Short mmCIF file of C-alpha atoms in Angstrom, two decimals:
data_model
loop_
_atom_site.label_atom_id
_atom_site.label_comp_id
_atom_site.label_asym_id
_atom_site.label_seq_id
_atom_site.Cartn_x
_atom_site.Cartn_y
_atom_site.Cartn_z
CA MET A 393 -45.41 78.37 77.25
CA ASN A 394 -46.71 74.38 76.99
CA PHE A 395 -44.05 73.44 79.70
CA SER A 396 -47.16 71.89 81.79
CA VAL A 397 -48.45 70.28 78.74
CA ALA A 398 -45.28 68.48 77.94
CA LEU A 399 -45.31 67.17 81.71
CA HIS A 400 -48.94 66.04 81.37
CA LEU A 401 -48.39 64.50 78.35
CA LEU A 402 -45.12 62.39 79.59
CA VAL A 403 -47.20 60.80 82.66
CA GLN A 404 -50.49 59.98 80.48
CA LYS A 405 -51.02 56.38 79.70
CA ARG A 406 -52.40 57.51 76.20
CA PHE A 407 -48.96 59.13 75.16
CA GLY A 408 -45.85 58.64 77.85
CA PRO A 409 -45.51 54.57 77.05
CA LEU A 410 -45.02 55.70 73.35
CA VAL A 411 -42.59 58.14 73.94
CA ALA A 412 -40.53 56.08 76.17
CA ALA A 413 -40.85 52.66 73.85
CA GLN A 414 -39.98 54.77 70.74
CA ALA A 415 -36.79 55.95 72.47
CA MET A 416 -35.87 52.36 73.78
CA GLY A 417 -36.11 51.35 70.23
CA ALA A 418 -33.84 53.99 68.69
CA PHE A 419 -31.51 53.46 71.47
CA ASN A 420 -31.37 49.79 70.73
CA ASP A 421 -31.09 50.67 66.69
CA ASN A 422 -28.26 52.64 67.40
CA LEU A 423 -26.52 50.74 69.78
CA PHE A 424 -26.73 47.68 67.68
CA ARG A 425 -25.84 49.51 64.12
CA PHE A 426 -22.87 51.50 65.58
CA ALA A 427 -21.59 48.28 67.59
CA LEU A 428 -21.45 46.71 64.28
CA VAL A 429 -19.94 49.41 62.42
CA ASN A 430 -17.28 49.94 65.08
CA LEU A 431 -16.60 46.29 65.09
CA ALA A 432 -15.95 46.25 61.44
CA THR A 433 -14.04 49.36 61.51
CA PHE A 434 -11.69 48.74 64.17
CA HIS A 435 -11.86 44.79 65.12
CA GLY A 436 -11.78 43.36 61.71
CA LEU A 437 -15.50 41.89 61.71
CA THR A 438 -16.07 41.13 58.24
CA ILE A 439 -18.25 39.02 55.76
CA MET A 440 -16.22 36.68 53.47
CA GLY A 441 -13.06 38.75 53.85
CA LEU A 442 -14.90 42.19 52.59
CA ASP A 443 -12.85 45.31 53.48
CA ARG A 444 -14.05 47.59 56.01
CA GLU A 445 -14.68 50.13 53.33
CA LEU A 446 -17.38 47.80 52.27
CA MET A 447 -18.60 46.58 55.33
CA VAL A 448 -19.88 49.93 56.49
CA PRO A 449 -22.02 50.74 53.86
CA ILE A 450 -23.27 47.07 53.73
CA ALA A 451 -24.34 47.67 57.22
CA ALA A 452 -25.86 51.11 56.34
CA THR A 453 -27.92 49.84 53.43
CA ALA A 454 -28.97 46.68 55.57
CA LEU A 455 -30.94 49.20 57.93
CA THR A 456 -32.11 51.52 55.41
CA LEU A 457 -33.30 49.05 52.71
CA PRO A 458 -36.20 47.66 54.29
CA ILE A 459 -37.62 51.26 54.80
CA PHE A 460 -37.88 51.66 50.81
CA LEU A 461 -39.37 47.95 50.61
CA PHE A 462 -41.71 47.77 53.32
CA SER A 463 -42.87 51.41 54.42
CA ALA A 464 -45.96 51.17 51.63
CA VAL A 465 -47.41 48.07 53.52
CA ALA A 466 -46.72 49.49 56.79
CA GLY A 467 -48.89 52.28 55.92
CA GLN A 468 -51.72 49.81 55.00
CA VAL A 469 -50.97 47.87 57.98
CA ALA A 470 -51.54 51.44 60.28
CA ASP A 471 -54.90 51.96 58.62
CA ARG A 472 -56.13 48.61 58.97
CA TYR A 473 -55.34 48.01 62.75
CA ASP A 474 -55.04 49.67 65.94
CA ARG A 475 -51.75 51.35 66.10
CA ALA A 476 -50.93 50.81 69.45
CA TRP A 477 -51.61 47.11 68.81
CA ILE A 478 -48.89 47.17 65.72
CA MET A 479 -46.55 49.08 67.82
CA ARG A 480 -46.65 46.31 70.65
CA ARG A 481 -46.41 43.49 67.90
CA THR A 482 -43.19 45.50 66.58
CA LYS A 483 -41.56 45.68 70.16
CA LEU A 484 -42.06 41.98 70.49
CA ALA A 485 -40.42 41.39 67.37
CA GLU A 486 -37.55 43.30 68.57
CA VAL A 487 -37.19 41.40 71.67
CA VAL A 488 -36.53 38.35 69.11
CA LEU A 489 -34.22 39.97 66.99
CA MET A 490 -31.96 41.09 69.73
CA LEU A 491 -31.72 37.63 71.06
CA ALA A 492 -30.57 36.82 68.06
CA ALA A 493 -28.30 39.79 67.67
CA SER A 494 -26.93 38.28 71.03
CA VAL A 495 -26.00 34.99 69.46
CA GLY A 496 -24.14 37.15 66.55
CA PHE A 497 -22.22 39.12 68.66
CA PHE A 498 -21.26 35.88 70.85
CA LEU A 499 -20.09 34.21 67.72
CA ASN A 500 -18.46 37.01 65.97
CA ASN A 501 -20.72 36.33 62.96
CA ALA A 502 -21.18 39.37 60.79
CA LEU A 503 -23.56 37.68 58.15
CA LEU A 504 -25.83 37.05 60.99
CA LEU A 505 -25.58 40.32 62.61
CA VAL A 506 -26.23 42.01 59.09
CA ILE A 507 -29.37 39.69 58.62
CA VAL A 508 -30.79 40.88 62.00
CA LEU A 509 -29.85 44.57 61.12
CA PHE A 510 -32.09 44.24 57.86
CA PHE A 511 -35.13 42.68 59.96
CA MET A 512 -34.51 45.45 62.57
CA GLY A 513 -34.80 48.06 59.62
CA MET A 514 -38.06 46.23 58.44
CA GLN A 515 -39.34 46.41 62.11
CA SER A 516 -38.64 49.90 62.37
CA ALA A 517 -40.48 50.48 58.77
CA PHE A 518 -43.61 48.95 60.46
CA PHE A 519 -43.12 50.86 63.95
CA ALA A 520 -42.71 54.27 62.04
CA PRO A 521 -46.01 54.74 60.40
CA ALA A 522 -47.97 53.21 63.34
CA ARG A 523 -46.63 56.03 65.51
CA ASN A 524 -46.94 58.87 63.32
CA ALA A 525 -50.62 57.93 62.38
CA ALA A 526 -51.12 57.12 66.03
CA ILE A 527 -50.08 60.36 67.31
CA PRO A 528 -52.91 62.84 66.10
CA THR A 529 -55.25 59.87 67.31
CA LEU A 530 -53.82 60.14 70.88
CA LEU A 531 -53.50 63.61 71.17
CA LYS A 532 -55.77 66.88 70.82
CA ASP A 533 -55.03 68.88 68.05
CA ASN A 534 -53.41 71.44 70.22
CA GLU A 535 -50.94 68.88 71.78
CA LEU A 536 -49.75 67.99 68.62
CA VAL A 537 -46.58 70.13 68.16
CA THR A 538 -45.58 69.60 71.78
CA GLY A 539 -46.07 65.63 71.34
CA ASN A 540 -43.95 65.53 68.21
CA ALA A 541 -41.37 67.74 70.17
CA LEU A 542 -41.26 65.16 72.87
CA VAL A 543 -40.97 62.26 70.31
CA TRP A 544 -38.22 63.95 68.36
CA GLY A 545 -36.40 65.18 71.40
CA THR A 546 -36.22 62.00 73.21
CA LEU A 547 -35.31 60.03 69.66
CA ASN A 548 -32.13 62.08 69.30
CA VAL A 549 -30.79 61.77 72.73
CA ALA A 550 -31.56 57.81 72.53
CA ILE A 551 -29.51 57.80 69.38
CA LEU A 552 -26.65 59.72 70.89
CA GLY A 553 -26.96 57.55 73.99
CA GLY A 554 -27.10 54.13 71.64
CA ALA A 555 -24.07 55.52 69.43
CA GLY A 556 -21.73 56.59 72.60
CA LEU A 557 -22.23 53.04 74.32
CA ALA A 558 -21.55 51.71 71.11
CA ALA A 559 -18.01 52.73 71.17
CA LEU A 560 -17.44 52.23 74.78
CA PHE A 561 -18.61 48.66 74.71
CA VAL A 562 -16.97 47.30 71.67
CA ILE A 563 -13.38 48.19 73.25
CA SER A 564 -14.39 45.84 76.21
CA ASP A 565 -13.11 42.11 76.67
CA ASP A 566 -16.80 41.53 77.65
CA SER A 567 -18.44 43.46 74.76
CA ALA A 568 -20.61 40.41 73.68
CA TRP A 569 -21.93 40.07 77.32
CA LEU A 570 -22.20 43.82 77.45
CA LEU A 571 -24.23 44.30 73.99
CA SER A 572 -26.24 41.17 74.60
CA ALA A 573 -27.54 42.06 77.91
CA THR A 574 -28.21 45.79 77.16
CA LEU A 575 -29.96 45.20 73.88
CA ALA A 576 -32.17 42.24 75.33
CA ALA A 577 -32.99 44.34 78.55
CA VAL A 578 -33.84 47.64 76.84
CA ALA A 579 -36.19 45.74 74.15
CA LEU A 580 -38.00 43.58 76.91
CA ALA A 581 -38.42 46.94 78.71
CA GLY A 582 -39.86 48.44 75.55
CA PHE A 583 -42.13 45.70 75.02
CA ALA A 584 -43.47 46.14 78.37
CA VAL A 585 -43.92 49.84 78.35
CA MET A 586 -45.80 49.70 74.99
CA CYS A 587 -48.10 47.33 76.49
CA LEU A 588 -49.42 50.22 78.95
CA ASN A 589 -50.16 52.51 76.07
CA SER A 590 -53.89 53.20 75.33
CA PRO A 591 -55.58 51.91 72.05
CA ALA A 592 -55.18 53.94 68.94
CA PRO A 593 -58.11 52.86 66.58
CA PRO A 594 -57.48 52.84 63.15
CA ASP A 595 -59.72 54.86 60.46
CA ALA A 596 -59.95 52.59 57.59
CA LYS A 597 -60.55 49.03 58.72
CA ASP A 598 -61.76 47.82 55.34
CA VAL A 599 -58.46 48.44 53.66
CA LYS A 600 -57.18 45.32 52.28
CA VAL A 601 -53.31 44.76 52.97
CA SER A 602 -51.22 44.08 49.89
CA TRP A 603 -47.82 42.65 49.54
CA ASN A 604 -47.27 43.75 46.19
CA ILE A 605 -44.27 46.00 47.49
CA ILE A 606 -43.33 47.80 43.96
CA GLY A 607 -47.24 48.36 43.32
CA GLN A 608 -48.09 49.56 46.58
CA THR A 609 -45.07 51.98 46.83
CA PHE A 610 -46.20 53.92 43.81
CA ARG A 611 -49.64 53.95 45.29
CA VAL A 612 -49.00 55.26 48.52
CA MET A 613 -46.62 57.91 46.90
CA SER A 614 -49.68 58.89 44.83
CA PHE A 615 -51.50 59.50 47.82
CA ALA A 616 -49.16 61.62 48.99
CA PHE A 617 -49.07 63.83 46.04
CA LYS A 618 -52.60 64.13 45.69
CA ALA A 619 -52.51 65.86 48.72
CA PRO A 620 -50.29 69.08 48.30
CA GLU A 621 -51.36 70.58 51.62
CA VAL A 622 -49.62 67.32 53.31
CA LEU A 623 -46.75 66.54 50.80
CA ARG A 624 -45.45 69.98 51.54
CA PRO A 625 -44.56 69.57 55.08
CA LEU A 626 -43.42 65.91 54.46
CA LEU A 627 -40.79 67.41 52.09
CA GLY A 628 -39.86 69.44 54.61
CA VAL A 629 -39.65 66.61 57.05
CA SER A 630 -37.42 65.00 54.38
CA TRP A 631 -35.06 67.75 53.93
CA PHE A 632 -34.57 67.62 57.71
CA TRP A 633 -33.10 63.89 57.44
CA MET A 634 -31.14 64.51 54.23
CA LEU A 635 -29.24 67.10 56.31
CA ALA A 636 -28.99 65.03 59.35
CA ALA A 637 -27.62 62.21 57.19
CA SER A 638 -25.23 64.66 55.46
CA VAL A 639 -23.95 65.89 58.84
CA VAL A 640 -23.29 62.44 60.26
CA THR A 641 -21.54 61.40 57.27
CA LEU A 642 -19.55 64.60 56.91
CA MET A 643 -18.49 65.05 60.56
CA PRO A 644 -15.58 62.66 60.69
CA LEU A 645 -14.21 63.95 57.60
CA PHE A 646 -14.63 67.57 58.50
CA THR A 647 -13.07 66.96 61.94
CA ALA A 648 -9.94 65.23 60.45
CA GLU A 649 -9.48 67.17 57.36
CA VAL A 650 -10.62 70.84 58.44
CA MET A 651 -10.40 71.24 62.08
CA GLY A 652 -7.41 68.66 62.94
CA GLY A 653 -9.45 66.83 65.49
CA ASP A 654 -8.99 62.96 66.20
CA GLU A 655 -12.45 60.51 67.03
CA THR A 656 -13.02 62.01 70.49
CA VAL A 657 -13.45 65.38 68.31
CA GLY A 658 -15.99 63.75 65.88
CA PHE A 659 -17.86 62.36 68.69
CA ALA A 660 -18.27 65.33 70.46
CA PHE A 661 -19.19 67.18 66.94
CA THR A 662 -21.81 64.72 66.57
CA GLY A 663 -23.06 64.82 70.11
CA LEU A 664 -23.42 68.65 69.84
CA PHE A 665 -25.30 68.11 66.70
CA THR A 666 -27.96 65.53 68.19
CA ILE A 667 -28.42 67.43 71.74
CA GLY A 668 -28.80 70.70 69.84
CA ALA A 669 -31.47 69.11 67.45
CA ALA A 670 -33.08 67.70 70.71
CA LEU A 671 -32.99 71.12 72.34
CA GLY A 672 -34.28 72.82 69.22
CA ALA A 673 -37.62 70.14 69.13
CA ILE A 674 -38.24 70.48 72.79
CA LEU A 675 -37.87 74.35 72.71
CA CYS A 676 -40.44 74.24 69.95
CA GLY A 677 -42.68 72.23 71.85
CA LEU A 678 -42.47 74.27 74.83
CA PHE A 679 -43.12 77.60 73.16
CA THR A 680 -45.85 76.81 70.45
CA LYS A 681 -49.30 77.71 71.04
CA GLY A 682 -50.66 74.32 69.87
CA LYS A 683 -51.45 75.79 66.18
CA ASP A 684 -49.31 74.66 63.03
CA ALA A 685 -46.41 76.92 64.14
CA LEU A 686 -45.09 77.52 60.95
CA GLY A 687 -43.04 80.60 62.24
CA PHE A 688 -40.81 78.25 63.98
CA THR A 689 -40.33 76.50 60.82
CA ILE A 690 -39.33 79.60 59.11
CA ALA A 691 -36.97 80.68 62.11
CA GLY A 692 -35.56 77.22 61.98
CA ALA A 693 -34.97 77.45 58.01
CA PHE A 694 -33.36 80.79 58.50
CA GLY A 695 -31.07 79.51 61.36
CA LEU A 696 -29.92 76.83 58.77
CA ALA A 697 -29.11 79.12 56.46
CA ILE A 698 -26.92 81.47 58.62
CA PHE A 699 -25.13 79.24 60.84
CA PRO A 700 -23.90 76.51 58.66
CA ALA A 701 -22.97 79.35 56.29
CA PHE A 702 -20.92 80.72 59.12
CA VAL A 703 -19.17 77.60 59.87
CA ALA A 704 -18.20 77.44 56.14
CA LEU A 705 -16.91 80.78 55.66
CA TYR A 706 -15.29 80.85 58.94
CA THR A 707 -13.21 77.74 58.32
CA LEU A 708 -12.66 78.07 54.84
CA GLY A 709 -8.90 78.66 53.82
CA TRP A 710 -7.53 77.24 57.26
CA PRO A 711 -4.17 75.44 56.78
CA GLU A 712 -4.62 71.71 56.33
CA PRO A 713 -3.91 69.75 59.68
CA ASP A 714 -1.01 66.99 60.13
CA GLU A 715 -3.02 63.99 59.98
CA ASP A 716 -0.19 62.17 62.17
CA ALA A 717 -0.79 64.55 64.95
CA LEU A 718 -4.62 65.23 65.31
CA ALA A 719 -5.87 66.90 68.57
CA GLY A 720 -7.85 64.97 71.10
CA ALA A 721 -10.93 66.65 72.69
CA GLN A 722 -9.28 68.30 75.52
CA VAL A 723 -6.60 70.03 73.50
CA PHE A 724 -9.29 71.18 70.87
CA LEU A 725 -11.66 72.48 73.24
CA ALA A 726 -8.76 74.45 74.82
CA ASP A 727 -8.16 76.16 71.45
CA SER A 728 -10.33 79.31 71.67
CA ARG A 729 -10.14 79.46 67.49
CA ASN A 730 -12.49 76.37 67.75
CA TRP A 731 -15.29 77.84 69.88
CA PRO A 732 -17.17 79.36 67.00
CA VAL A 733 -17.38 76.34 65.11
CA LEU A 734 -18.86 74.52 68.15
CA ALA A 735 -21.45 77.40 68.81
CA GLY A 736 -22.16 77.60 65.09
CA LEU A 737 -22.99 73.51 64.89
CA THR A 738 -24.96 73.72 68.10
CA LEU A 739 -27.06 76.79 66.87
CA SER A 740 -27.22 74.79 63.24
CA ALA A 741 -28.55 71.71 65.14
CA MET A 742 -31.21 73.92 67.38
CA SER A 743 -32.34 75.56 64.23
CA ALA A 744 -33.19 71.89 62.41
CA GLY A 745 -35.00 71.01 65.52
CA LEU A 746 -37.26 74.07 65.29
CA PHE A 747 -37.62 73.56 61.24
CA MET A 748 -38.73 70.03 61.65
CA VAL A 749 -41.15 69.61 64.72
CA PRO A 750 -43.98 71.80 63.35
CA LEU A 751 -43.66 70.17 59.91
CA GLN A 752 -44.37 66.90 61.35
CA ALA A 753 -47.24 68.00 63.15
CA MET A 754 -48.55 69.71 60.21
CA ALA A 755 -48.62 66.53 58.05
CA GLN A 756 -50.11 64.43 60.74
CA ARG A 757 -52.99 67.03 61.35
CA ARG A 758 -53.95 67.35 57.84
CA ALA A 759 -53.65 63.96 56.45
CA ASN A 760 -56.87 62.23 55.53
CA PRO A 761 -57.82 59.96 58.79
CA GLU A 762 -58.66 57.21 56.58
CA LEU A 763 -55.26 57.59 54.68
CA ARG A 764 -53.25 58.90 57.46
CA GLY A 765 -51.17 55.83 57.63
CA ARG A 766 -50.46 55.26 54.27
CA VAL A 767 -49.74 59.25 53.45
CA LEU A 768 -47.31 59.17 56.49
CA ALA A 769 -45.70 56.00 55.04
CA ALA A 770 -45.06 58.07 51.96
CA GLY A 771 -43.07 60.47 54.44
CA GLY A 772 -41.14 57.60 55.54
CA ILE A 773 -40.16 56.48 52.08
CA MET A 774 -39.20 60.25 51.25
CA ASN A 775 -37.01 60.21 54.37
CA ALA A 776 -34.97 57.24 53.52
CA ALA A 777 -34.45 58.46 50.09
CA SER A 778 -33.54 61.90 51.11
CA ALA A 779 -31.10 60.35 53.65
CA SER A 780 -29.23 58.56 50.89
CA LEU A 781 -29.44 61.42 48.32
CA GLY A 782 -27.55 63.26 51.46
CA GLN A 783 -24.79 60.97 51.38
CA PHE A 784 -24.60 61.01 47.47
CA THR A 785 -24.12 64.57 47.50
CA LEU A 786 -21.26 64.23 49.72
CA PHE A 787 -19.77 61.51 47.34
CA VAL A 788 -20.35 64.18 44.44
CA ILE A 789 -18.47 66.76 46.59
CA GLY A 790 -15.48 64.62 47.16
CA LEU A 791 -15.59 63.07 43.29
CA LEU A 792 -15.48 66.90 42.10
CA THR A 793 -12.52 67.41 44.94
CA LEU A 794 -14.66 70.28 46.18
CA PRO A 795 -13.72 71.64 49.75
CA LEU A 796 -15.75 69.98 52.61
CA GLN A 797 -17.34 73.38 53.15
CA THR A 798 -19.28 72.99 50.10
CA ALA A 799 -21.46 70.71 52.06
CA PHE A 800 -22.56 73.24 54.65
CA ALA A 801 -22.90 75.85 51.77
CA PHE A 802 -25.52 73.63 50.29
CA ILE A 803 -27.41 73.10 53.26
CA ALA A 804 -27.48 76.75 53.58
CA VAL A 805 -28.66 77.46 50.38
CA ILE A 806 -31.43 75.19 50.41
CA SER A 807 -32.61 76.00 53.79
CA GLY A 808 -32.91 79.71 52.75
CA LEU A 809 -35.14 78.64 49.95
CA PHE A 810 -37.44 77.05 52.52
CA GLY A 811 -37.31 79.70 54.51
CA VAL A 812 -38.36 82.20 51.87
CA LEU A 813 -41.14 79.55 50.50
CA GLY A 814 -42.37 79.62 54.30
CA MET A 815 -42.61 83.10 54.60
CA TRP A 816 -44.36 83.34 51.19
CA ARG A 817 -47.10 80.61 52.34
CA LEU A 818 -47.44 82.51 55.74
CA ALA A 819 -48.11 85.82 53.80
CA LYS A 820 -50.51 84.02 51.41
CA ARG A 821 -52.28 82.42 54.40
CA GLY A 822 -52.87 85.99 56.17
CA LYS A 823 -54.00 87.41 52.93
CA SER A 824 -56.92 84.87 52.57
CA GLN A 825 -57.85 85.24 56.22
CA GLU A 826 -58.25 89.34 55.49
#
């Protein structure tokens, strides 16, 4: 059990500041993004009179588009310069952007806020490859799974905290002050903490950074496809992001149209999924022995096959609820018929955490050090693409008027295939070692 290793890493200068700084960044990203979405959805914040049905996807695209555009360049930067230095610069950029966001909230200027959100996405596009490439430089080989578990566990908690506070802040009369003070303070704290981290030297100082976005994107993706031992875990991580995006998008509809719950129930569902994923990641880190831990990924994959399938089958055929009389969280939780759904969603999320963490560590461990930043940046591109594909899948389900449970069935089938593939890889590895 690696509980002592986890605690040791959290207090180490080589890793603890990175974990804290990236968690603060995730908190700010989601506080800002969900505040903007809530203001557009419930308080009429708009650009040139656009409907809220258009404002929400505009906000989502403003955050994800820079990841597509700049991840390839960011991968080159992560291989060329010290990764801790890059992360400090991106955290400093976050401070400036949060001050600009404060102006946007005080002026109630949606256009300015969307522009800031775009640059926040750009900032994240540069931070993520530097972080992922730094981790195998800062940690020992047998610490990688535990380290990734700490990163992704705290990340999920930070996401939930940011989303929850956004919902509370926007209903306050002092929302502009609360949002501005919190965003600026957290950004400053994140920069200060990141300044404490140990250096993470690059492995390819002679790389020439090219800003040819299209050409470099194809080149970076080619690096990943030429390294199948790295590509396989990266594809698995991308499936996790597709699943997570699908669940986040699906939850409000599933809550209202299947479970008969209101917004408080939807937030509870999202909270359970986020906390469950964090618990799964942390449990993986605590119990792994520091190796590839493919067994945890296989267990997580089959969990993602079993529990979402259970939720789909259990709720299939339920009577359509009255949308004018949706239940609040207290009434919903008092109905014991809903408890199996809560358990199924929580166990699904824990399985997702178990599934993803070893794969991220595998990709970091197996990547060629001289190409690590660029190869892991290719993973970021795939993650953004798969998240968009997950939302498109839900659109297709709606277009075909299929029941919402179809999404859970889709998750179960694909995850089961990943589990079978993982067992085949494990068996093949065992034979090669005989």
